[in-house]
XYZ file of N, CA and C in Angstrom:
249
model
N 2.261 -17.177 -19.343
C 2.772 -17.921 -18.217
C 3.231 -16.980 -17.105
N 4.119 -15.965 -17.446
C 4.523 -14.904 -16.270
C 3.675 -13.525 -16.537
N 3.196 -12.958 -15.617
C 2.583 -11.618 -15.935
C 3.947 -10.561 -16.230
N 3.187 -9.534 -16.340
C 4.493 -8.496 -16.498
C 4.173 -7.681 -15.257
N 5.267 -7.260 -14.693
C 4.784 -6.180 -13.552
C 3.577 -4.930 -13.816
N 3.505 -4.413 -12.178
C 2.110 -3.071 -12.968
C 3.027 -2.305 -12.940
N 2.675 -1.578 -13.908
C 3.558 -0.226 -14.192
C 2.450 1.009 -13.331
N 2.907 1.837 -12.721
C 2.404 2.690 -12.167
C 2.955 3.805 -13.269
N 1.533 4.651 -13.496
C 1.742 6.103 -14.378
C 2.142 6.916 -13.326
N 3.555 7.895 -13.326
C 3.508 8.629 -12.474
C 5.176 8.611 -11.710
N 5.738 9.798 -11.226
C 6.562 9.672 -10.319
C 6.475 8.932 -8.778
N 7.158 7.538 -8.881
C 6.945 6.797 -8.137
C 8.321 7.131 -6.915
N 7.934 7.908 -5.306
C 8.153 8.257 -4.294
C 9.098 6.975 -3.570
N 8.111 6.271 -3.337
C 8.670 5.069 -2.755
C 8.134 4.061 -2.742
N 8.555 2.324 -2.903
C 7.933 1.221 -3.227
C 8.381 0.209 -2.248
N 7.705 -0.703 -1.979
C 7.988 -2.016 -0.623
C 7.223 -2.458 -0.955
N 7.960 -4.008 -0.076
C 6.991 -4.885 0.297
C 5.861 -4.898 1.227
N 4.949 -4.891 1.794
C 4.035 -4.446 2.379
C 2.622 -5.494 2.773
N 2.476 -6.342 3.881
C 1.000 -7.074 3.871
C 0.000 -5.446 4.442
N -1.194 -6.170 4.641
C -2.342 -5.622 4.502
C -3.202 -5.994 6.143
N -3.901 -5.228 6.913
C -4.872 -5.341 7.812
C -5.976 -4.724 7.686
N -7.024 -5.431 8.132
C -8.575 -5.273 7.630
C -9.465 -5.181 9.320
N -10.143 -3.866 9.446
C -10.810 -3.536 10.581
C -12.430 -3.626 10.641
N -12.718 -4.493 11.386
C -14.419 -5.116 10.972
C -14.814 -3.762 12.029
N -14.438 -3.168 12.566
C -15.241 -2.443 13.745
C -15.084 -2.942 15.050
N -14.592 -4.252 15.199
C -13.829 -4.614 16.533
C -12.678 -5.267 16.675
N -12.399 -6.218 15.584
C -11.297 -6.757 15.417
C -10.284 -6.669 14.298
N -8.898 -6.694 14.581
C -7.793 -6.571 13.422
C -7.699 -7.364 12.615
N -7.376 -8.214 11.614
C -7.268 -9.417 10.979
C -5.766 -9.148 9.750
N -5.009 -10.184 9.431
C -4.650 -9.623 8.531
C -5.069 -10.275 7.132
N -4.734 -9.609 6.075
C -4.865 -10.152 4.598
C -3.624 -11.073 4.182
N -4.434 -12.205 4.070
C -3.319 -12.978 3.947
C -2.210 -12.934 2.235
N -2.980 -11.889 1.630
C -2.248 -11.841 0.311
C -0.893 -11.326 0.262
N -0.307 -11.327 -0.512
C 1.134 -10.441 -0.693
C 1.136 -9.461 -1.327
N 1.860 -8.389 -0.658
C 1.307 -7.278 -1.649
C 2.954 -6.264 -1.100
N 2.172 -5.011 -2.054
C 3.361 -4.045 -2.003
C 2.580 -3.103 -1.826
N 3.330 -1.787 -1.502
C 2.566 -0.201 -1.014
C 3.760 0.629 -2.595
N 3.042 1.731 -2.918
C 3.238 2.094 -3.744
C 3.028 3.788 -3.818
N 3.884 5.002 -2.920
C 3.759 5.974 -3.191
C 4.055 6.809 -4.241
N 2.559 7.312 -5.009
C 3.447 7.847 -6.058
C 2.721 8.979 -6.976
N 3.017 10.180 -7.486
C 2.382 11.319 -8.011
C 1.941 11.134 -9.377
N 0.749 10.890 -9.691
C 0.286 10.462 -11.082
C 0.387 11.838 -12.079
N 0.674 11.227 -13.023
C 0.859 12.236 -14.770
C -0.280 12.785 -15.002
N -1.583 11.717 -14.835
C -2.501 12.428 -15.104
C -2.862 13.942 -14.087
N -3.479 13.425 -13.092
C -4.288 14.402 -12.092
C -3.123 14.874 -11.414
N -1.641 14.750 -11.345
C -0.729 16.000 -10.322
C -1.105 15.194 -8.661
N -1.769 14.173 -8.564
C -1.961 14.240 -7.023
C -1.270 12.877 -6.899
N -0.987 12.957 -5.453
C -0.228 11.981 -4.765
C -0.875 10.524 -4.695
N -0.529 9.610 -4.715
C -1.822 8.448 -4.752
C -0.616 7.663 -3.704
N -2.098 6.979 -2.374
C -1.086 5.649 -1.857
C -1.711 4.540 -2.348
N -0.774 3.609 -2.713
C -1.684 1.982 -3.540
C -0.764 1.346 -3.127
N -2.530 0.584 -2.571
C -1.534 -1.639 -2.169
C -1.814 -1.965 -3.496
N -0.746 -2.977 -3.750
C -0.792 -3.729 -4.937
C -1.180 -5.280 -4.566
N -1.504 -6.212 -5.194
C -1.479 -7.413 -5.089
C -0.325 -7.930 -5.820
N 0.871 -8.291 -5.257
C 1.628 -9.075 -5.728
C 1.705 -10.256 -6.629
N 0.857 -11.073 -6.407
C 0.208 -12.356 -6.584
C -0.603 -12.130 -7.964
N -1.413 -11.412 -7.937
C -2.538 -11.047 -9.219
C -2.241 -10.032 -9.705
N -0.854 -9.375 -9.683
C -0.762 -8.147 -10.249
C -1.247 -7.321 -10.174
N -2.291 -6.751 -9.501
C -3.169 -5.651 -9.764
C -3.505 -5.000 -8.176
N -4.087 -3.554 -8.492
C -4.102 -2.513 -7.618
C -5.484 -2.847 -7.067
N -5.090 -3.041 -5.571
C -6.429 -3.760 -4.608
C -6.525 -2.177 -4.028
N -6.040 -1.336 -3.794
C -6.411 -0.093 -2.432
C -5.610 0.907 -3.498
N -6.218 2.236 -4.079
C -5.870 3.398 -4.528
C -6.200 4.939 -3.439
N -5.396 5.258 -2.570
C -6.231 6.535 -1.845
C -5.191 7.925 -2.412
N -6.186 8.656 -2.401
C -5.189 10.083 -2.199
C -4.951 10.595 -1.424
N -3.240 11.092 -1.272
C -3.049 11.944 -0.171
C -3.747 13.552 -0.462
N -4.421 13.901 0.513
C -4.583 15.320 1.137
C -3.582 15.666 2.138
N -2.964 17.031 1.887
C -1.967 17.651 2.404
C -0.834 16.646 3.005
N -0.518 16.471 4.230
C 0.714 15.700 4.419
C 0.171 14.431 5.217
N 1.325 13.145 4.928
C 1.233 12.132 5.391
C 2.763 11.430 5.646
N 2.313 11.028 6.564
C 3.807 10.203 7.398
C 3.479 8.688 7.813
N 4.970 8.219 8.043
C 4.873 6.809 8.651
C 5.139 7.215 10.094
N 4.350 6.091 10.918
C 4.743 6.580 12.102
C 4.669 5.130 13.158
N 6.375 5.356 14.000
C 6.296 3.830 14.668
C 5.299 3.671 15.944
N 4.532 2.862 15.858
C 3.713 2.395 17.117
C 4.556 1.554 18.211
N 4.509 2.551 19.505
C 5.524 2.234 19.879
C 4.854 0.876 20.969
N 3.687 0.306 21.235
C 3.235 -0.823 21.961
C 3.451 -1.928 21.351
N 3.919 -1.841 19.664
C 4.087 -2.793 18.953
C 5.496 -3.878 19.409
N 6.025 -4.481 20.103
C 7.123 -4.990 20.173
C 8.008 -5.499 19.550
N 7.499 -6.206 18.442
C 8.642 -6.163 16.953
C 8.803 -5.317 15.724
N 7.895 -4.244 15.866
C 8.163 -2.764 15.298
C 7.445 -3.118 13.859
N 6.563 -4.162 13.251
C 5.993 -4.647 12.228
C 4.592 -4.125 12.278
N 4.593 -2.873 12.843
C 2.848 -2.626 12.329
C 3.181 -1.545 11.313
């Protein structure tokens, strides 16, 4: 009846709530799912991994690795500061 959360293998950096946007090549759209972002250094391979999660279905929709450094950064044309 209830899933169990995903457990991420790994020293987990930092975790949120987080939706999702999808770029066709001209237009923005968003994903209407719920999800979370998930920074975090896996046990196995030593490397940094960023992952959306699906909230909803439990499971890991987007796995990337960081190469060298990565930041958040505010877009400042955005007017309610939500990108």
């Amino acid at each position: 009846m209830f899933q169990a959360p995903a457990q991420v293998r790994g020293n987990v950096h930092v975790e949120f709530k987080a939706g999702r946007m999808d770029w066709d090549g001209r237009m923005v759209t968003a994903d209407k799912r719920k999800g979370k972002v998930v920074l975090v250094t896996s046990e196995d391979d030593q490397l940094t991994h960023f992952q959306w999660h699906d909230r909803e279905k439990n499971e890991t929709v987007l796995d990337l690795i960081v190469i060298n450094d990565a930041y958040f950064q505010r877009i400042e044309k955005c007017k309610d500061g939500r990108v």
